[in-house]
């Protein structure tokens, strides 16, 4: 059960350190209402900083300084100071002999501590102690030391347990041989044991991963096209490292070694866990993108390759950024200010590159929606031509005049797009005019001739194909034809259309029906005769 709990702590640590910015943002909302915590000389503002300072003091064998991490009254005499130092030495001895501390990443880094456990708000469990073969919680309590200063220290309950249930240890003696030599506050042999355990775990699991890959290569023939092999090849090396870290976490606390060595290596093992997860994610993204790119190339969707490449690079940059932040957080470097600066810079960059982002989003929309493909003849807005390229920023169209029109994808995705390459048939809908002066019987014969041509042609969809006398035109008797030519190629459709029109013309001429052309008849009335009066010659002579 204890090993299972430790495994959960490891997984929680690896996931939590992968996105510390989110955790800090969530905790910042809670801490906004909390009072401001003043700086403490010993760094006891949070459970993580308090335990880190305590372990550092124990590693330096500065038990007088380590005593400041206990909830004790300030010593008023040398005897009281000596008793407090002995209490710190008792704690180190109890931790070395079966006790454990929660790893660095699992300790709360907030002034309020964890509030989702079953303990009172002012208490925090940071480890366990072995007392009579039982695990007893190692508790911190939060109390006010000075005005406005709330600090986390070893609880009085734990201090009393150390005084009554653990034997008084002897002061550390100077090392007499190399096996007793201390390095960074812990015996050299303890460091060697822990590092040997970590190295052995990784080598064993790495060899196991290599064996699995070797067996898969013998079984899978087409390794490049096999998703199972590609994902196994990408996942097994980093997973072997991550599982080695989990095994180290699980068994390190069971070894009788110094708590200083254990806590230090467990802390930096969290960095290795973060690197392993980032390594796994990077290889997984590469393997997945290669499979998708190969599939897109087989389906002739070349424009999707550029988008997949961009998404792959963006995801890898984001993962590297998260891993870097997690590593810096493990080293104790405050990344809150840097993340805030990056956030402000990101907003400024987004405002400056608004059109670029719009075009990138438009590219994704065009590729996902697929209104056109490279090589399609289409009409976009008032531009008609053949699509030559769909890039990350713009789309190029070759017009019938052999010019190239470049349309930004942000605008391209919002325009009305008519794709002529995707139609499955062509509308054949001419209107044929016969000359006036033919009889109704002859007109019926002309309609039947035209409809017969439609019925006989193999490229005409017979469902709904018809010819009907539609109206009396200004200079012709109008016969409307409605049908579909069942070909997809544009040039072939033009040939079928020509064949139909010529056949109709030949049969109408053979039946004595002429095609009308625009004429206009002008009817004039007969000329008017004007009677003239006879000239009066006698009257002119008299005058």
Short mmCIF file of N, CA, C and O in Angstrom, two decimals, residues 334-450:
data_model
loop_
_atom_site.label_atom_id
_atom_site.label_comp_id
_atom_site.label_asym_id
_atom_site.label_seq_id
_atom_site.Cartn_x
_atom_site.Cartn_y
_atom_site.Cartn_z
N UNK A 334 11.75 30.88 -9.41
CA UNK A 334 10.38 31.37 -9.54
C UNK A 334 10.14 31.79 -10.99
O UNK A 334 10.80 32.69 -11.51
N UNK A 335 9.21 31.08 -11.64
CA UNK A 335 8.95 31.35 -13.05
C UNK A 335 7.69 32.18 -13.25
O UNK A 335 7.29 32.43 -14.39
N UNK A 336 7.06 32.61 -12.16
CA UNK A 336 5.81 33.36 -12.29
C UNK A 336 6.03 34.66 -13.04
O UNK A 336 5.26 35.02 -13.95
N UNK A 337 7.10 35.39 -12.67
CA UNK A 337 7.37 36.67 -13.33
C UNK A 337 7.66 36.46 -14.80
O UNK A 337 7.18 37.22 -15.66
N UNK A 338 8.45 35.43 -15.11
CA UNK A 338 8.77 35.17 -16.51
C UNK A 338 7.56 34.79 -17.32
O UNK A 338 7.40 35.23 -18.47
N UNK A 339 6.66 33.99 -16.72
CA UNK A 339 5.45 33.60 -17.45
C UNK A 339 4.56 34.81 -17.68
O UNK A 339 3.96 34.98 -18.74
N UNK A 340 4.47 35.69 -16.67
CA UNK A 340 3.68 36.91 -16.85
C UNK A 340 4.25 37.77 -17.97
O UNK A 340 3.52 38.33 -18.80
N UNK A 341 5.59 37.88 -18.01
CA UNK A 341 6.22 38.67 -19.07
C UNK A 341 5.96 38.04 -20.44
O UNK A 341 5.68 38.74 -21.41
N UNK A 342 6.06 36.70 -20.50
CA UNK A 342 5.77 36.03 -21.76
C UNK A 342 4.32 36.22 -22.17
O UNK A 342 4.01 36.37 -23.35
N UNK A 343 3.42 36.24 -21.16
CA UNK A 343 2.01 36.46 -21.49
C UNK A 343 1.78 37.84 -22.08
O UNK A 343 1.07 37.99 -23.08
N UNK A 344 2.39 38.86 -21.48
CA UNK A 344 2.24 40.22 -22.01
C UNK A 344 2.87 40.32 -23.40
O UNK A 344 2.30 40.91 -24.33
N UNK A 345 4.07 39.72 -23.54
CA UNK A 345 4.71 39.74 -24.86
C UNK A 345 3.91 38.98 -25.89
O UNK A 345 3.85 39.37 -27.06
N UNK A 346 3.27 37.87 -25.46
CA UNK A 346 2.44 37.11 -26.40
C UNK A 346 1.24 37.90 -26.87
O UNK A 346 0.85 37.84 -28.03
N UNK A 347 0.63 38.68 -25.94
CA UNK A 347 -0.51 39.51 -26.34
C UNK A 347 -0.06 40.58 -27.34
O UNK A 347 -0.73 40.83 -28.36
N UNK A 348 1.08 41.21 -27.06
CA UNK A 348 1.58 42.23 -27.99
C UNK A 348 1.91 41.62 -29.34
O UNK A 348 1.60 42.20 -30.40
N UNK A 349 2.52 40.42 -29.33
CA UNK A 349 2.85 39.77 -30.60
C UNK A 349 1.59 39.38 -31.35
O UNK A 349 1.52 39.52 -32.58
N UNK A 350 0.58 38.90 -30.62
CA UNK A 350 -0.67 38.51 -31.28
C UNK A 350 -1.36 39.72 -31.92
O UNK A 350 -1.91 39.62 -33.02
N UNK A 351 -1.33 40.86 -31.23
CA UNK A 351 -1.92 42.07 -31.80
C UNK A 351 -1.17 42.51 -33.05
O UNK A 351 -1.77 42.94 -34.04
N UNK A 352 0.15 42.41 -33.01
CA UNK A 352 0.94 42.83 -34.16
C UNK A 352 0.82 41.87 -35.32
O UNK A 352 0.93 42.27 -36.49
N UNK A 353 0.62 40.59 -35.04
CA UNK A 353 0.53 39.58 -36.10
C UNK A 353 -0.91 39.11 -36.29
O UNK A 353 -1.14 37.95 -36.58
N UNK A 354 -1.85 40.02 -36.13
CA UNK A 354 -3.26 39.64 -36.21
C UNK A 354 -3.61 39.08 -37.58
O UNK A 354 -4.29 38.06 -37.70
N UNK A 355 -3.13 39.74 -38.64
CA UNK A 355 -3.43 39.28 -40.00
C UNK A 355 -2.77 37.93 -40.28
O UNK A 355 -3.36 37.07 -40.94
N UNK A 356 -1.55 37.76 -39.77
CA UNK A 356 -0.87 36.49 -39.96
C UNK A 356 -1.63 35.36 -39.28
O UNK A 356 -1.82 34.28 -39.86
N UNK A 357 -2.07 35.60 -38.05
CA UNK A 357 -2.85 34.58 -37.35
C UNK A 357 -4.17 34.31 -38.08
O UNK A 357 -4.60 33.16 -38.21
N UNK A 358 -4.79 35.37 -38.59
CA UNK A 358 -6.04 35.20 -39.34
C UNK A 358 -5.82 34.32 -40.57
O UNK A 358 -6.64 33.45 -40.89
N UNK A 359 -4.70 34.53 -41.26
CA UNK A 359 -4.41 33.72 -42.44
C UNK A 359 -4.10 32.28 -42.08
O UNK A 359 -4.46 31.35 -42.81
N UNK A 360 -3.41 32.08 -40.94
CA UNK A 360 -3.14 30.72 -40.51
C UNK A 360 -4.43 29.98 -40.17
O UNK A 360 -4.62 28.82 -40.54
N UNK A 361 -5.33 30.66 -39.47
CA UNK A 361 -6.62 30.05 -39.15
C UNK A 361 -7.40 29.78 -40.43
O UNK A 361 -8.06 28.74 -40.58
N UNK A 362 -7.33 30.72 -41.37
CA UNK A 362 -7.99 30.51 -42.66
C UNK A 362 -7.42 29.32 -43.40
O UNK A 362 -8.16 28.57 -44.06
N UNK A 363 -6.10 29.10 -43.30
CA UNK A 363 -5.48 27.94 -43.94
C UNK A 363 -6.03 26.65 -43.37
O UNK A 363 -6.36 25.71 -44.11
N UNK A 364 -6.12 26.60 -42.05
CA UNK A 364 -6.67 25.40 -41.41
C UNK A 364 -8.12 25.18 -41.85
O UNK A 364 -8.54 24.06 -42.14
N UNK A 365 -8.88 26.27 -41.93
CA UNK A 365 -10.29 26.16 -42.35
C UNK A 365 -10.40 25.64 -43.77
O UNK A 365 -11.22 24.75 -44.07
N UNK A 366 -9.57 26.15 -44.67
CA UNK A 366 -9.62 25.73 -46.07
C UNK A 366 -9.25 24.26 -46.20
O UNK A 366 -9.87 23.51 -46.96
N UNK A 367 -8.23 23.84 -45.43
CA UNK A 367 -7.78 22.45 -45.55
C UNK A 367 -8.76 21.49 -44.91
O UNK A 367 -9.01 20.40 -45.42
N UNK A 368 -9.34 21.88 -43.79
CA UNK A 368 -10.31 20.99 -43.13
C UNK A 368 -11.61 20.94 -43.91
O UNK A 368 -12.18 19.86 -44.14
N UNK A 369 -12.10 22.09 -44.36
CA UNK A 369 -13.37 22.14 -45.09
C UNK A 369 -13.24 21.62 -46.52
O UNK A 369 -14.21 21.13 -47.10
N UNK A 370 -12.06 21.77 -47.13
CA UNK A 370 -11.74 21.29 -48.46
C UNK A 370 -12.73 21.78 -49.52
O UNK A 370 -13.30 20.96 -50.26
N UNK A 371 -12.96 23.07 -49.65
CA UNK A 371 -13.82 23.55 -50.74
C UNK A 371 -13.17 23.37 -52.10
O UNK A 371 -13.86 23.20 -53.11
N UNK A 372 -11.84 23.45 -52.17
CA UNK A 372 -11.10 23.23 -53.42
C UNK A 372 -9.84 22.44 -53.10
O UNK A 372 -9.37 22.41 -51.97
N UNK A 373 -9.31 21.82 -54.15
CA UNK A 373 -8.03 21.13 -54.06
C UNK A 373 -7.09 21.73 -55.11
O UNK A 373 -7.52 22.43 -56.03
N UNK A 374 -5.80 21.44 -54.95
CA UNK A 374 -4.84 21.88 -55.95
C UNK A 374 -5.18 21.21 -57.29
O UNK A 374 -5.36 20.00 -57.36
N UNK A 375 -5.28 22.02 -58.35
CA UNK A 375 -5.65 21.51 -59.67
C UNK A 375 -7.11 21.71 -60.02
O UNK A 375 -7.51 21.47 -61.17
N UNK A 376 -7.94 22.14 -59.08
CA UNK A 376 -9.36 22.35 -59.35
C UNK A 376 -9.57 23.66 -60.09
O UNK A 376 -8.91 24.66 -59.82
N UNK A 377 -10.52 23.62 -61.03
CA UNK A 377 -10.94 24.84 -61.72
C UNK A 377 -12.12 25.41 -60.95
O UNK A 377 -13.12 24.72 -60.73
N UNK A 378 -12.02 26.66 -60.51
CA UNK A 378 -13.03 27.21 -59.62
C UNK A 378 -13.18 28.70 -59.85
O UNK A 378 -12.40 29.32 -60.59
N UNK A 379 -14.17 29.24 -59.17
CA UNK A 379 -14.41 30.68 -59.16
C UNK A 379 -14.48 31.12 -57.71
O UNK A 379 -15.32 30.66 -56.94
N UNK A 380 -13.58 32.01 -57.33
CA UNK A 380 -13.51 32.54 -55.98
C UNK A 380 -13.76 34.04 -56.04
O UNK A 380 -12.92 34.79 -56.54
N UNK A 381 -14.92 34.45 -55.53
CA UNK A 381 -15.28 35.86 -55.68
C UNK A 381 -15.46 36.18 -57.15
O UNK A 381 -16.30 35.58 -57.83
N UNK A 382 -14.69 37.10 -57.68
CA UNK A 382 -14.73 37.43 -59.11
C UNK A 382 -13.51 36.90 -59.85
O UNK A 382 -13.23 37.33 -60.97
N UNK A 383 -12.76 35.97 -59.24
CA UNK A 383 -11.57 35.39 -59.87
C UNK A 383 -11.90 33.96 -60.29
O UNK A 383 -12.36 33.15 -59.49
N UNK A 384 -11.64 33.66 -61.58
CA UNK A 384 -11.88 32.33 -62.12
C UNK A 384 -10.56 31.77 -62.63
O UNK A 384 -9.82 32.45 -63.37
N UNK A 385 -10.26 30.54 -62.26
CA UNK A 385 -9.03 29.93 -62.71
C UNK A 385 -8.77 28.60 -62.02
O UNK A 385 -9.66 28.03 -61.37
N UNK A 386 -7.54 28.11 -62.15
CA UNK A 386 -7.14 26.81 -61.62
C UNK A 386 -6.27 27.03 -60.37
O UNK A 386 -5.34 27.83 -60.39
N UNK A 387 -6.59 26.30 -59.31
CA UNK A 387 -5.83 26.41 -58.07
C UNK A 387 -4.45 25.78 -58.28
O UNK A 387 -4.35 24.59 -58.63
N UNK A 388 -3.41 26.58 -58.05
CA UNK A 388 -2.04 26.07 -58.21
C UNK A 388 -1.41 25.68 -56.88
O UNK A 388 -0.62 24.74 -56.82
N UNK A 389 -1.74 26.38 -55.80
CA UNK A 389 -1.11 26.08 -54.51
C UNK A 389 -1.98 26.64 -53.39
O UNK A 389 -2.55 27.72 -53.52
N UNK A 390 -2.07 25.86 -52.31
CA UNK A 390 -2.72 26.32 -51.08
C UNK A 390 -1.66 26.31 -50.00
O UNK A 390 -1.27 25.24 -49.50
N UNK A 391 -1.13 27.46 -49.66
CA UNK A 391 -0.06 27.57 -48.69
C UNK A 391 -0.56 27.91 -47.31
O UNK A 391 -1.76 27.95 -47.04
N UNK A 392 0.39 28.19 -46.41
CA UNK A 392 0.03 28.53 -45.05
C UNK A 392 -0.49 29.96 -44.92
O UNK A 392 -1.22 30.27 -43.98
N UNK A 393 -0.14 30.83 -45.84
CA UNK A 393 -0.59 32.21 -45.76
C UNK A 393 -1.59 32.57 -46.84
O UNK A 393 -2.52 33.33 -46.60
N UNK A 394 -1.44 32.00 -48.05
CA UNK A 394 -2.27 32.42 -49.17
C UNK A 394 -2.50 31.26 -50.12
O UNK A 394 -1.86 30.20 -50.03
N UNK A 395 -3.43 31.48 -51.06
CA UNK A 395 -3.75 30.52 -52.12
C UNK A 395 -3.52 31.20 -53.46
O UNK A 395 -3.93 32.35 -53.66
N UNK A 396 -2.86 30.48 -54.38
CA UNK A 396 -2.56 31.03 -55.71
C UNK A 396 -3.45 30.38 -56.74
O UNK A 396 -3.59 29.15 -56.78
N UNK A 397 -4.05 31.22 -57.61
CA UNK A 397 -4.96 30.76 -58.65
C UNK A 397 -4.44 31.26 -60.00
O UNK A 397 -4.17 32.45 -60.17
N UNK A 398 -4.30 30.34 -60.96
CA UNK A 398 -3.90 30.68 -62.32
C UNK A 398 -5.15 30.94 -63.15
O UNK A 398 -5.98 30.05 -63.34
N UNK A 399 -5.30 32.18 -63.62
CA UNK A 399 -6.49 32.55 -64.37
C UNK A 399 -6.40 32.08 -65.81
O UNK A 399 -5.35 31.60 -66.28
N UNK A 400 -7.49 32.23 -66.56
CA UNK A 400 -7.50 31.85 -67.98
C UNK A 400 -6.58 32.75 -68.80
O UNK A 400 -6.15 32.35 -69.89
N UNK A 401 -6.30 33.95 -68.33
CA UNK A 401 -5.35 34.84 -69.01
C UNK A 401 -3.91 34.51 -68.65
O UNK A 401 -3.00 35.28 -69.00
N UNK A 402 -3.69 33.40 -67.91
CA UNK A 402 -2.37 32.91 -67.50
C UNK A 402 -1.69 33.81 -66.49
O UNK A 402 -0.48 33.75 -66.31
N UNK A 403 -2.44 34.65 -65.82
CA UNK A 403 -1.90 35.42 -64.71
C UNK A 403 -2.16 34.65 -63.41
O UNK A 403 -3.00 33.75 -63.35
N UNK A 404 -1.40 35.01 -62.36
CA UNK A 404 -1.54 34.36 -61.06
C UNK A 404 -2.11 35.36 -60.07
O UNK A 404 -1.54 36.45 -59.88
N UNK A 405 -3.22 34.99 -59.45
CA UNK A 405 -3.86 35.82 -58.44
C UNK A 405 -3.61 35.17 -57.07
O UNK A 405 -3.91 33.99 -56.88
N UNK A 406 -3.04 35.92 -56.15
CA UNK A 406 -2.76 35.44 -54.79
C UNK A 406 -3.79 36.01 -53.84
O UNK A 406 -3.93 37.23 -53.72
N UNK A 407 -4.50 35.12 -53.15
CA UNK A 407 -5.56 35.52 -52.22
C UNK A 407 -5.16 35.08 -50.83
O UNK A 407 -4.93 33.89 -50.60
N UNK A 408 -5.06 36.00 -49.85
CA UNK A 408 -4.78 35.57 -48.46
C UNK A 408 -5.85 34.59 -47.97
O UNK A 408 -7.04 34.76 -48.26
N UNK A 409 -5.43 33.58 -47.25
CA UNK A 409 -6.36 32.54 -46.83
C UNK A 409 -7.42 33.06 -45.87
O UNK A 409 -8.52 32.48 -45.78
N UNK A 410 -7.11 34.12 -45.13
CA UNK A 410 -8.14 34.71 -44.28
C UNK A 410 -9.31 35.22 -45.09
O UNK A 410 -10.48 35.07 -44.73
N UNK A 411 -9.01 35.85 -46.25
CA UNK A 411 -10.07 36.33 -47.15
C UNK A 411 -10.63 35.19 -47.97
O UNK A 411 -11.83 35.14 -48.26
N UNK A 412 -9.77 34.26 -48.39
CA UNK A 412 -10.19 33.14 -49.24
C UNK A 412 -11.28 32.31 -48.55
O UNK A 412 -12.26 31.92 -49.19
N UNK A 413 -11.10 32.05 -47.25
CA UNK A 413 -12.07 31.21 -46.54
C UNK A 413 -13.42 31.91 -46.34
O UNK A 413 -14.42 31.24 -46.05
N UNK A 414 -13.45 33.24 -46.48
CA UNK A 414 -14.71 33.97 -46.27
C UNK A 414 -15.42 34.31 -47.58
O UNK A 414 -16.53 34.82 -47.55
N UNK A 415 -14.79 34.03 -48.74
CA UNK A 415 -15.41 34.34 -50.03
C UNK A 415 -16.31 33.19 -50.48
O UNK A 415 -16.19 32.05 -50.00
N UNK A 416 -17.20 33.51 -51.43
CA UNK A 416 -18.03 32.46 -52.04
C UNK A 416 -17.19 31.71 -53.06
O UNK A 416 -16.62 32.30 -53.98
N UNK A 417 -17.11 30.40 -52.89
CA UNK A 417 -16.24 29.57 -53.73
C UNK A 417 -17.12 28.63 -54.56
O UNK A 417 -17.94 27.88 -54.01
N UNK A 418 -16.96 28.68 -55.88
CA UNK A 418 -17.68 27.78 -56.79
C UNK A 418 -16.66 26.87 -57.45
O UNK A 418 -15.79 27.32 -58.20
N UNK A 419 -16.75 25.58 -57.14
CA UNK A 419 -15.78 24.60 -57.63
C UNK A 419 -16.38 23.86 -58.81
O UNK A 419 -17.30 23.06 -58.67
N UNK A 420 -15.84 24.14 -60.03
CA UNK A 420 -16.35 23.48 -61.22
C UNK A 420 -15.82 22.06 -61.36
O UNK A 420 -16.41 21.25 -62.08
N UNK A 421 -14.74 21.75 -60.68
CA UNK A 421 -14.13 20.43 -60.84
C UNK A 421 -14.90 19.34 -60.11
O UNK A 421 -14.70 18.16 -60.39
N UNK A 422 -15.77 19.70 -59.21
CA UNK A 422 -16.47 18.68 -58.42
C UNK A 422 -17.85 18.33 -58.96
O UNK A 422 -18.53 17.47 -58.38
N UNK A 423 -18.29 18.98 -60.03
CA UNK A 423 -19.63 18.65 -60.53
C UNK A 423 -19.58 17.31 -61.27
O UNK A 423 -18.62 17.00 -61.97
N UNK A 424 -20.66 16.54 -61.15
CA UNK A 424 -20.70 15.21 -61.72
C UNK A 424 -21.40 15.16 -63.07
O UNK A 424 -21.38 14.13 -63.74
N UNK A 425 -22.06 16.24 -63.51
CA UNK A 425 -22.77 16.29 -64.79
C UNK A 425 -22.93 17.74 -65.21
O UNK A 425 -22.75 18.65 -64.41
N UNK A 426 -23.27 17.91 -66.47
CA UNK A 426 -23.42 19.26 -67.03
C UNK A 426 -24.87 19.47 -67.48
O UNK A 426 -25.49 18.58 -68.07
N UNK A 427 -25.37 20.65 -67.22
CA UNK A 427 -26.74 20.99 -67.63
C UNK A 427 -26.76 21.31 -69.12
O UNK A 427 -25.98 22.13 -69.61
N UNK A 428 -27.66 20.64 -69.84
CA UNK A 428 -27.88 20.92 -71.26
C UNK A 428 -29.28 21.53 -71.38
O UNK A 428 -30.28 20.85 -71.31
N UNK A 429 -29.33 22.87 -71.53
CA UNK A 429 -30.59 23.58 -71.42
C UNK A 429 -30.69 24.69 -72.48
O UNK A 429 -30.92 25.85 -72.17
N UNK A 430 -30.55 24.31 -73.77
CA UNK A 430 -30.69 25.34 -74.81
C UNK A 430 -32.15 25.63 -75.12
O UNK A 430 -33.05 24.85 -74.78
N UNK A 431 -32.40 26.75 -75.76
CA UNK A 431 -33.73 27.10 -76.27
C UNK A 431 -33.62 27.22 -77.80
O UNK A 431 -32.83 28.03 -78.31
N UNK A 432 -34.40 26.41 -78.51
CA UNK A 432 -34.32 26.34 -79.97
C UNK A 432 -35.56 27.04 -80.55
O UNK A 432 -36.70 26.75 -80.16
N UNK A 433 -35.33 27.96 -81.47
CA UNK A 433 -36.44 28.70 -82.09
C UNK A 433 -36.72 28.25 -83.51
O UNK A 433 -35.80 28.18 -84.34
N UNK A 434 -37.98 27.91 -83.83
CA UNK A 434 -38.41 27.57 -85.20
C UNK A 434 -39.11 28.76 -85.83
O UNK A 434 -39.67 29.62 -85.14
N UNK A 435 -39.06 28.77 -87.16
CA UNK A 435 -39.62 29.91 -87.88
C UNK A 435 -41.14 29.99 -87.70
O UNK A 435 -41.83 28.96 -87.60
N UNK A 436 -41.64 31.22 -87.68
CA UNK A 436 -43.09 31.42 -87.73
C UNK A 436 -43.60 30.98 -89.10
O UNK A 436 -42.87 31.02 -90.09
N UNK A 437 -44.81 30.58 -89.13
CA UNK A 437 -45.42 30.17 -90.38
C UNK A 437 -45.62 28.69 -90.49
O UNK A 437 -46.30 28.22 -91.42
N UNK A 438 -45.01 27.91 -89.57
CA UNK A 438 -45.23 26.46 -89.61
C UNK A 438 -46.55 26.15 -88.92
O UNK A 438 -47.04 26.90 -88.07
N UNK A 439 -47.10 25.04 -89.29
CA UNK A 439 -48.36 24.64 -88.69
C UNK A 439 -48.14 24.04 -87.31
O UNK A 439 -47.01 23.70 -86.94
N UNK A 440 -49.25 23.90 -86.60
CA UNK A 440 -49.14 23.30 -85.26
C UNK A 440 -48.67 21.85 -85.36
O UNK A 440 -47.92 21.36 -84.50
N UNK A 441 -49.07 21.15 -86.41
CA UNK A 441 -48.66 19.76 -86.59
C UNK A 441 -47.15 19.68 -86.80
O UNK A 441 -46.46 18.82 -86.23
N UNK A 442 -46.63 20.59 -87.63
CA UNK A 442 -45.19 20.62 -87.86
C UNK A 442 -44.42 21.00 -86.58
O UNK A 442 -43.32 20.50 -86.33
N UNK A 443 -45.02 21.89 -85.80
CA UNK A 443 -44.37 22.28 -84.55
C UNK A 443 -44.28 21.09 -83.60
O UNK A 443 -43.26 20.87 -82.94
N UNK A 444 -45.35 20.28 -83.54
CA UNK A 444 -45.32 19.08 -82.72
C UNK A 444 -44.25 18.10 -83.21
O UNK A 444 -43.56 17.45 -82.43
N UNK A 445 -44.12 18.01 -84.54
CA UNK A 445 -43.10 17.12 -85.11
C UNK A 445 -41.69 17.61 -84.71
O UNK A 445 -40.81 16.80 -84.38
N UNK A 446 -41.47 18.93 -84.70
CA UNK A 446 -40.17 19.46 -84.31
C UNK A 446 -39.86 19.17 -82.85
O UNK A 446 -38.71 18.82 -82.50
N UNK A 447 -40.88 19.32 -82.00
CA UNK A 447 -40.66 18.99 -80.59
C UNK A 447 -40.30 17.53 -80.42
O UNK A 447 -39.40 17.16 -79.64
N UNK A 448 -40.99 16.64 -81.16
CA UNK A 448 -40.72 15.21 -81.06
C UNK A 448 -39.31 14.87 -81.57
O UNK A 448 -38.63 14.00 -81.01
N UNK A 449 -38.88 15.56 -82.63
CA UNK A 449 -37.53 15.32 -83.16
C UNK A 449 -36.47 15.67 -82.11
O UNK A 449 -35.54 14.90 -81.86
N UNK A 450 -36.62 16.81 -81.49
CA UNK A 450 -35.63 17.24 -80.49
C UNK A 450 -35.61 16.30 -79.29
O UNK A 450 -34.56 15.90 -78.80
#
